[in-house]
Amino acid sequence: AQSVTQPDIHITVSEGASLELRCNYSYGATPYLFWYVQSPGQGLQLLLKYFSGDTLVQGIKGFEAEFKRSQSSFNLRKPSVHWSDAAEYFCAVAPNTGGFKTIFGAGTRLFVKA
Amino acid sequence: DSGVTQTPKHLITATGQRVTLRCSPRSGDLSVYWYQQSLDQGLQFLIQYYNGEERAKGNILERFSAQQFPDLHSELNLSSLELGDSALYFCASVSWSGTQYFGPGTRLTVL
């Protein structure tokens, strides 16, 4: 069955520290991959997406993600976290044939301490 | 700004009532998803429309219905409202690749 797993329900990091949020997927073929961020009471905002090509993808707000086919993973990273990065982060997948069946992970809530 | 608009931003109503939430997708996108997000259930997919036709249903209650109009805007109708229907309701405009662009949401409070 197709699924997306974000193993960490919440993570706390210190401001200025590096961040890695994990995402694993189960899919029949290499899907399109996405990371979204949601601030409290707001809609989800697309951070970055991977369709094909270079497995290291750059996104907005200084985030990047690396696609690892052998591990079925698409982890999100940021070298130095800012207090404004505190939010919930969602990993998502969609079929690589295009189309409209996107599956979201349960989300990881990021807390940033001063 | 995602280019997706949702109205109203906030809605407060009483149990048993009926409300309509509206969504206008990004220009050029034909598909719209509706989601419900609550603290205990997380982000739940409700229903998907593509170019006016229903394409997929998720965890949508029978009291809820939706439609997409010829101008591609969509409406989500919630009836016989219960306290547990209080939540954020999002629509997402979907591009051909599956990239979803979310609207700002409608916060529904049922008293």
PDB file of C-alpha atoms in Angstrom:
ATOM      1  CA  ALA A   1       0.000   0.000   0.000  1.00  0.00           C
ATOM      2  CA  GLN A   2       1.137   3.516  -0.700  1.00  0.00           C
ATOM      3  CA  SER A   3       2.121   5.409   2.403  1.00  0.00           C
ATOM      4  CA  VAL A   4       4.227   8.211   3.779  1.00  0.00           C
ATOM      5  CA  THR A   5       5.830   7.964   7.211  1.00  0.00           C
ATOM      6  CA  GLN A   6       7.226  10.793   9.258  1.00  0.00           C
ATOM      7  CA  PRO A   7       8.684   8.966  12.237  1.00  0.00           C
ATOM      8  CA  ASP A   8       9.034  11.992  14.495  1.00  0.00           C
ATOM      9  CA  ILE A   9       5.824  13.521  15.827  1.00  0.00           C
ATOM     10  CA  HIS A  10       7.754  16.469  17.213  1.00  0.00           C
ATOM     11  CA  ILE A  11      11.348  17.673  17.332  1.00  0.00           C
ATOM     12  CA  THR A  12      12.981  20.384  19.407  1.00  0.00           C
ATOM     13  CA  VAL A  13      16.161  22.110  18.258  1.00  0.00           C
ATOM     14  CA  SER A  14      18.070  25.116  19.476  1.00  0.00           C
ATOM     15  CA  GLU A  15      18.136  28.238  17.373  1.00  0.00           C
ATOM     16  CA  GLY A  16      21.185  28.150  15.132  1.00  0.00           C
ATOM     17  CA  ALA A  17      21.449  24.363  15.245  1.00  0.00           C
ATOM     18  CA  SER A  18      21.035  22.146  12.225  1.00  0.00           C
ATOM     19  CA  LEU A  19      17.811  20.337  11.462  1.00  0.00           C
ATOM     20  CA  GLU A  20      16.858  17.103   9.748  1.00  0.00           C
ATOM     21  CA  LEU A  21      13.258  15.928   9.431  1.00  0.00           C
ATOM     22  CA  ARG A  22      12.740  12.388   8.257  1.00  0.00           C
ATOM     23  CA  CYS A  23      10.352  11.114   5.628  1.00  0.00           C
ATOM     24  CA  ASN A  24      10.017   7.597   4.293  1.00  0.00           C
ATOM     25  CA  TYR A  25       7.605   6.473   1.642  1.00  0.00           C
ATOM     26  CA  SER A  26       6.227   3.260   0.291  1.00  0.00           C
ATOM     27  CA  TYR A  27       5.291   3.497  -3.353  1.00  0.00           C
ATOM     28  CA  GLY A  28       5.221   1.296  -6.449  1.00  0.00           C
ATOM     29  CA  ALA A  29       7.558   3.549  -8.417  1.00  0.00           C
ATOM     30  CA  THR A  30       9.611   6.628  -7.676  1.00  0.00           C
ATOM     31  CA  PRO A  31       6.968   9.229  -6.959  1.00  0.00           C
ATOM     32  CA  TYR A  32       7.043  12.976  -7.016  1.00  0.00           C
ATOM     33  CA  LEU A  33       8.028  14.163  -3.546  1.00  0.00           C
ATOM     34  CA  PHE A  34       7.121  17.302  -1.641  1.00  0.00           C
ATOM     35  CA  TRP A  35       7.673  19.068   1.640  1.00  0.00           C
ATOM     36  CA  TYR A  36       5.143  21.545   2.984  1.00  0.00           C
ATOM     37  CA  VAL A  37       5.236  23.798   6.041  1.00  0.00           C
ATOM     38  CA  GLN A  38       2.279  24.985   8.061  1.00  0.00           C
ATOM     39  CA  SER A  39       2.412  27.762  10.631  1.00  0.00           C
ATOM     40  CA  PRO A  40      -0.323  27.722  13.286  1.00  0.00           C
ATOM     41  CA  GLY A  41      -3.710  28.658  11.849  1.00  0.00           C
ATOM     42  CA  GLN A  42      -2.306  28.985   8.341  1.00  0.00           C
ATOM     43  CA  GLY A  43      -2.513  26.970   5.173  1.00  0.00           C
ATOM     44  CA  LEU A  44       0.231  24.640   4.001  1.00  0.00           C
ATOM     45  CA  GLN A  45       3.019  26.248   2.001  1.00  0.00           C
ATOM     46  CA  LEU A  46       5.143  24.341  -0.488  1.00  0.00           C
ATOM     47  CA  LEU A  47       8.814  24.331   0.582  1.00  0.00           C
ATOM     48  CA  LEU A  48      10.269  22.219  -2.207  1.00  0.00           C
ATOM     49  CA  LYS A  49       9.564  19.381  -4.589  1.00  0.00           C
ATOM     50  CA  TYR A  50      11.446  16.617  -6.350  1.00  0.00           C
ATOM     51  CA  PHE A  51      10.424  15.294  -9.727  1.00  0.00           C
ATOM     52  CA  SER A  52      13.630  13.900 -11.216  1.00  0.00           C
ATOM     53  CA  GLY A  53      17.297  14.694 -11.788  1.00  0.00           C
ATOM     54  CA  ASP A  54      19.587  15.975  -9.066  1.00  0.00           C
ATOM     55  CA  THR A  55      18.676  14.196  -5.858  1.00  0.00           C
ATOM     56  CA  LEU A  56      19.494  17.232  -3.717  1.00  0.00           C
ATOM     57  CA  VAL A  57      16.704  19.758  -4.023  1.00  0.00           C
ATOM     58  CA  GLN A  58      16.840  23.359  -2.857  1.00  0.00           C
ATOM     59  CA  GLY A  59      13.720  25.039  -1.569  1.00  0.00           C
ATOM     60  CA  ILE A  60      12.588  28.263  -0.051  1.00  0.00           C
ATOM     61  CA  LYS A  61      13.625  29.629   3.341  1.00  0.00           C
ATOM     62  CA  GLY A  62      17.025  27.898   3.189  1.00  0.00           C
ATOM     63  CA  PHE A  63      15.646  24.350   3.222  1.00  0.00           C
ATOM     64  CA  GLU A  64      16.910  21.466   1.159  1.00  0.00           C
ATOM     65  CA  ALA A  65      15.941  17.823   0.824  1.00  0.00           C
ATOM     66  CA  GLU A  66      17.743  14.771  -0.443  1.00  0.00           C
ATOM     67  CA  PHE A  67      16.063  11.939  -2.281  1.00  0.00           C
ATOM     68  CA  LYS A  68      17.600   8.538  -1.564  1.00  0.00           C
ATOM     69  CA  ARG A  69      16.033   5.869  -3.729  1.00  0.00           C
ATOM     70  CA  SER A  70      17.737   2.959  -1.941  1.00  0.00           C
ATOM     71  CA  GLN A  71      16.280   4.087   1.375  1.00  0.00           C
ATOM     72  CA  SER A  72      12.933   5.334   0.029  1.00  0.00           C
ATOM     73  CA  SER A  73      13.593   8.518   1.919  1.00  0.00           C
ATOM     74  CA  PHE A  74      13.253  12.231   1.300  1.00  0.00           C
ATOM     75  CA  ASN A  75      14.639  13.957   4.383  1.00  0.00           C
ATOM     76  CA  LEU A  76      14.393  17.699   4.871  1.00  0.00           C
ATOM     77  CA  ARG A  77      17.396  19.646   6.165  1.00  0.00           C
ATOM     78  CA  LYS A  78      18.376  23.118   7.181  1.00  0.00           C
ATOM     79  CA  PRO A  79      21.894  24.045   8.336  1.00  0.00           C
ATOM     80  CA  SER A  80      20.858  26.719  10.838  1.00  0.00           C
ATOM     81  CA  VAL A  81      17.368  26.952  12.285  1.00  0.00           C
ATOM     82  CA  HIS A  82      15.712  30.274  13.027  1.00  0.00           C
ATOM     83  CA  TRP A  83      12.964  30.788  15.620  1.00  0.00           C
ATOM     84  CA  SER A  84      10.558  31.576  12.776  1.00  0.00           C
ATOM     85  CA  ASP A  85      10.980  28.015  11.469  1.00  0.00           C
ATOM     86  CA  ALA A  86       8.850  26.698  14.328  1.00  0.00           C
ATOM     87  CA  ALA A  87       5.901  25.119  12.534  1.00  0.00           C
ATOM     88  CA  GLU A  88       4.547  21.791  11.378  1.00  0.00           C
ATOM     89  CA  TYR A  89       6.174  20.102   8.426  1.00  0.00           C
ATOM     90  CA  PHE A  90       4.470  17.648   6.092  1.00  0.00           C
ATOM     91  CA  CYS A  91       6.047  15.280   3.605  1.00  0.00           C
ATOM     92  CA  ALA A  92       3.891  14.226   0.643  1.00  0.00           C
ATOM     93  CA  VAL A  93       4.091  11.993  -2.437  1.00  0.00           C
ATOM     94  CA  ALA A  94       2.230  11.892  -5.730  1.00  0.00           C
ATOM     95  CA  PRO A  95       2.414   9.467  -8.667  1.00  0.00           C
ATOM     96  CA  ASN A  96       5.186  10.230 -11.164  1.00  0.00           C
ATOM     97  CA  THR A  97       2.710   9.942 -13.999  1.00  0.00           C
ATOM     98  CA  GLY A  98       1.231  13.213 -12.882  1.00  0.00           C
ATOM     99  CA  GLY A  99      -2.307  13.127 -11.720  1.00  0.00           C
ATOM    100  CA  PHE A 100      -3.935  14.076  -8.550  1.00  0.00           C
ATOM    101  CA  LYS A 101      -3.575  11.496  -5.818  1.00  0.00           C
ATOM    102  CA  THR A 102      -1.262  13.115  -3.295  1.00  0.00           C
ATOM    103  CA  ILE A 103      -0.647  11.365   0.013  1.00  0.00           C
ATOM    104  CA  PHE A 104       0.469  13.339   3.061  1.00  0.00           C
ATOM    105  CA  GLY A 105       2.451  12.190   6.049  1.00  0.00           C
ATOM    106  CA  ALA A 106       1.135  12.842   9.542  1.00  0.00           C
ATOM    107  CA  GLY A 107       3.466  15.778  10.041  1.00  0.00           C
ATOM    108  CA  THR A 108       6.355  16.683  12.342  1.00  0.00           C
ATOM    109  CA  ARG A 109       6.002  19.639  14.658  1.00  0.00           C
ATOM    110  CA  LEU A 110       9.216  21.607  15.066  1.00  0.00           C
ATOM    111  CA  PHE A 111       9.887  23.537  18.245  1.00  0.00           C
ATOM    112  CA  VAL A 112      12.800  25.985  18.343  1.00  0.00           C
ATOM    113  CA  LYS A 113      14.333  26.963  21.667  1.00  0.00           C
ATOM    114  CA  ALA A 114      16.352  30.108  22.228  1.00  0.00           C
TER     115      ALA A 114
ATOM    116  CA  ASP B   1       0.456  33.920  -1.765  1.00  0.00           C
ATOM    117  CA  SER B   2      -0.588  30.576  -3.261  1.00  0.00           C
ATOM    118  CA  GLY B   3      -3.124  32.094  -5.638  1.00  0.00           C
ATOM    119  CA  VAL B   4      -5.915  30.085  -4.002  1.00  0.00           C
ATOM    120  CA  THR B   5      -8.694  31.976  -2.275  1.00  0.00           C
ATOM    121  CA  GLN B   6     -11.077  30.699   0.341  1.00  0.00           C
ATOM    122  CA  THR B   7     -14.040  32.417   1.908  1.00  0.00           C
ATOM    123  CA  PRO B   8     -15.024  33.057   4.574  1.00  0.00           C
ATOM    124  CA  LYS B   9     -11.925  33.107   6.749  1.00  0.00           C
ATOM    125  CA  HIS B  10     -13.887  32.447   9.915  1.00  0.00           C
ATOM    126  CA  LEU B  11     -17.334  31.006  10.452  1.00  0.00           C
ATOM    127  CA  ILE B  12     -19.177  30.601  13.733  1.00  0.00           C
ATOM    128  CA  THR B  13     -22.476  28.791  13.752  1.00  0.00           C
ATOM    129  CA  ALA B  14     -24.692  26.595  15.880  1.00  0.00           C
ATOM    130  CA  THR B  15     -25.265  22.859  15.934  1.00  0.00           C
ATOM    131  CA  GLY B  16     -27.771  21.658  13.372  1.00  0.00           C
ATOM    132  CA  GLN B  17     -27.052  24.482  10.961  1.00  0.00           C
ATOM    133  CA  ARG B  18     -25.776  24.354   7.386  1.00  0.00           C
ATOM    134  CA  VAL B  19     -22.834  26.289   5.964  1.00  0.00           C
ATOM    135  CA  THR B  20     -21.112  26.667   2.616  1.00  0.00           C
ATOM    136  CA  LEU B  21     -17.388  27.158   2.192  1.00  0.00           C
ATOM    137  CA  ARG B  22     -16.029  28.518  -1.051  1.00  0.00           C
ATOM    138  CA  CYS B  23     -12.742  27.989  -2.852  1.00  0.00           C
ATOM    139  CA  SER B  24     -11.315  29.511  -6.024  1.00  0.00           C
ATOM    140  CA  PRO B  25      -8.328  27.613  -7.445  1.00  0.00           C
ATOM    141  CA  ARG B  26      -5.250  29.035  -9.124  1.00  0.00           C
ATOM    142  CA  SER B  27      -5.661  30.167 -12.669  1.00  0.00           C
ATOM    143  CA  GLY B  28      -5.156  27.191 -14.979  1.00  0.00           C
ATOM    144  CA  ASP B  29      -5.598  24.472 -12.356  1.00  0.00           C
ATOM    145  CA  LEU B  30      -8.547  22.194 -12.996  1.00  0.00           C
ATOM    146  CA  SER B  31      -8.453  20.128  -9.830  1.00  0.00           C
ATOM    147  CA  VAL B  32      -9.414  20.961  -6.277  1.00  0.00           C
ATOM    148  CA  TYR B  33      -8.996  18.956  -3.099  1.00  0.00           C
ATOM    149  CA  TRP B  34     -10.826  19.612   0.156  1.00  0.00           C
ATOM    150  CA  TYR B  35      -9.295  18.789   3.525  1.00  0.00           C
ATOM    151  CA  GLN B  36     -10.401  18.952   7.125  1.00  0.00           C
ATOM    152  CA  GLN B  37      -7.798  19.582   9.774  1.00  0.00           C
ATOM    153  CA  SER B  38      -8.511  19.154  13.458  1.00  0.00           C
ATOM    154  CA  LEU B  39      -6.238  18.725  16.444  1.00  0.00           C
ATOM    155  CA  ASP B  40      -7.133  15.095  17.019  1.00  0.00           C
ATOM    156  CA  GLN B  41      -7.469  13.908  13.394  1.00  0.00           C
ATOM    157  CA  GLY B  42      -4.733  15.816  11.627  1.00  0.00           C
ATOM    158  CA  LEU B  43      -5.069  16.617   7.939  1.00  0.00           C
ATOM    159  CA  GLN B  44      -7.881  14.510   6.480  1.00  0.00           C
ATOM    160  CA  PHE B  45      -8.627  14.330   2.774  1.00  0.00           C
ATOM    161  CA  LEU B  46     -12.328  14.836   2.124  1.00  0.00           C
ATOM    162  CA  ILE B  47     -12.977  14.961  -1.594  1.00  0.00           C
ATOM    163  CA  GLN B  48     -11.411  15.796  -4.950  1.00  0.00           C
ATOM    164  CA  TYR B  49     -12.886  17.418  -8.038  1.00  0.00           C
ATOM    165  CA  TYR B  50     -11.415  17.664 -11.488  1.00  0.00           C
ATOM    166  CA  ASN B  51     -12.943  19.957 -14.082  1.00  0.00           C
ATOM    167  CA  GLY B  52     -16.368  19.780 -12.513  1.00  0.00           C
ATOM    168  CA  GLU B  53     -16.431  16.070 -11.814  1.00  0.00           C
ATOM    169  CA  GLU B  54     -15.932  14.238  -8.560  1.00  0.00           C
ATOM    170  CA  ARG B  55     -12.755  12.137  -8.800  1.00  0.00           C
ATOM    171  CA  ALA B  56     -12.089  10.735  -5.364  1.00  0.00           C
ATOM    172  CA  LYS B  57     -13.633  10.596  -1.943  1.00  0.00           C
ATOM    173  CA  GLY B  58     -11.854  10.334   1.328  1.00  0.00           C
ATOM    174  CA  ASN B  59     -13.171  10.528   4.845  1.00  0.00           C
ATOM    175  CA  ILE B  60     -16.149  12.664   3.966  1.00  0.00           C
ATOM    176  CA  LEU B  61     -19.313  12.357   6.033  1.00  0.00           C
ATOM    177  CA  GLU B  62     -22.688  11.924   4.347  1.00  0.00           C
ATOM    178  CA  ARG B  63     -23.721  15.267   5.865  1.00  0.00           C
ATOM    179  CA  PHE B  64     -21.014  16.910   3.760  1.00  0.00           C
ATOM    180  CA  SER B  65     -21.122  17.457   0.029  1.00  0.00           C
ATOM    181  CA  ALA B  66     -19.187  19.426  -2.526  1.00  0.00           C
ATOM    182  CA  GLN B  67     -19.354  20.569  -6.099  1.00  0.00           C
ATOM    183  CA  GLN B  68     -17.185  22.294  -8.648  1.00  0.00           C
ATOM    184  CA  PHE B  69     -18.737  24.802 -10.986  1.00  0.00           C
ATOM    185  CA  PRO B  70     -18.010  25.576 -14.669  1.00  0.00           C
ATOM    186  CA  ASP B  71     -15.785  28.498 -13.643  1.00  0.00           C
ATOM    187  CA  LEU B  72     -13.851  25.903 -11.538  1.00  0.00           C
ATOM    188  CA  HIS B  73     -14.589  27.390  -8.165  1.00  0.00           C
ATOM    189  CA  SER B  74     -15.692  24.826  -5.637  1.00  0.00           C
ATOM    190  CA  GLU B  75     -18.038  24.807  -2.686  1.00  0.00           C
ATOM    191  CA  LEU B  76     -18.095  22.515   0.311  1.00  0.00           C
ATOM    192  CA  ASN B  77     -21.474  22.204   1.984  1.00  0.00           C
ATOM    193  CA  LEU B  78     -21.657  21.072   5.586  1.00  0.00           C
ATOM    194  CA  SER B  79     -25.088  20.318   7.052  1.00  0.00           C
ATOM    195  CA  SER B  80     -26.582  19.206  10.363  1.00  0.00           C
ATOM    196  CA  LEU B  81     -23.461  20.533  11.977  1.00  0.00           C
ATOM    197  CA  GLU B  82     -22.130  18.951  15.145  1.00  0.00           C
ATOM    198  CA  LEU B  83     -19.623  20.207  17.682  1.00  0.00           C
ATOM    199  CA  GLY B  84     -17.077  17.771  16.287  1.00  0.00           C
ATOM    200  CA  ASP B  85     -17.197  19.449  12.885  1.00  0.00           C
ATOM    201  CA  SER B  86     -15.306  22.401  14.290  1.00  0.00           C
ATOM    202  CA  ALA B  87     -12.040  22.444  12.382  1.00  0.00           C
ATOM    203  CA  LEU B  88      -9.974  24.171   9.753  1.00  0.00           C
ATOM    204  CA  TYR B  89     -11.134  23.416   6.230  1.00  0.00           C
ATOM    205  CA  PHE B  90      -8.630  23.811   3.437  1.00  0.00           C
ATOM    206  CA  CYS B  91      -8.914  23.578  -0.265  1.00  0.00           C
ATOM    207  CA  ALA B  92      -5.918  22.941  -2.463  1.00  0.00           C
ATOM    208  CA  SER B  93      -5.542  23.734  -6.113  1.00  0.00           C
ATOM    209  CA  VAL B  94      -3.668  20.936  -7.836  1.00  0.00           C
ATOM    210  CA  SER B  95      -1.362  21.209 -10.816  1.00  0.00           C
ATOM    211  CA  TRP B  96      -0.800  18.433 -13.362  1.00  0.00           C
ATOM    212  CA  SER B  97       2.234  17.179 -11.402  1.00  0.00           C
ATOM    213  CA  GLY B  98       0.316  16.690  -8.198  1.00  0.00           C
ATOM    214  CA  THR B  99       1.752  19.804  -6.568  1.00  0.00           C
ATOM    215  CA  GLN B 100      -0.886  21.156  -4.234  1.00  0.00           C
ATOM    216  CA  TYR B 101      -1.261  24.842  -3.528  1.00  0.00           C
ATOM    217  CA  PHE B 102      -3.263  25.436  -0.391  1.00  0.00           C
ATOM    218  CA  GLY B 103      -5.656  28.217   0.371  1.00  0.00           C
ATOM    219  CA  PRO B 104      -5.546  30.044   3.708  1.00  0.00           C
ATOM    220  CA  GLY B 105      -8.395  27.943   5.087  1.00  0.00           C
ATOM    221  CA  THR B 106     -11.750  28.531   6.711  1.00  0.00           C
ATOM    222  CA  ARG B 107     -11.927  28.131  10.460  1.00  0.00           C
ATOM    223  CA  LEU B 108     -15.317  26.701  11.380  1.00  0.00           C
ATOM    224  CA  THR B 109     -16.527  26.885  14.954  1.00  0.00           C
ATOM    225  CA  VAL B 110     -19.735  25.074  15.855  1.00  0.00           C
ATOM    226  CA  LEU B 111     -21.252  26.136  19.172  1.00  0.00           C
TER     227      LEU B 111
END
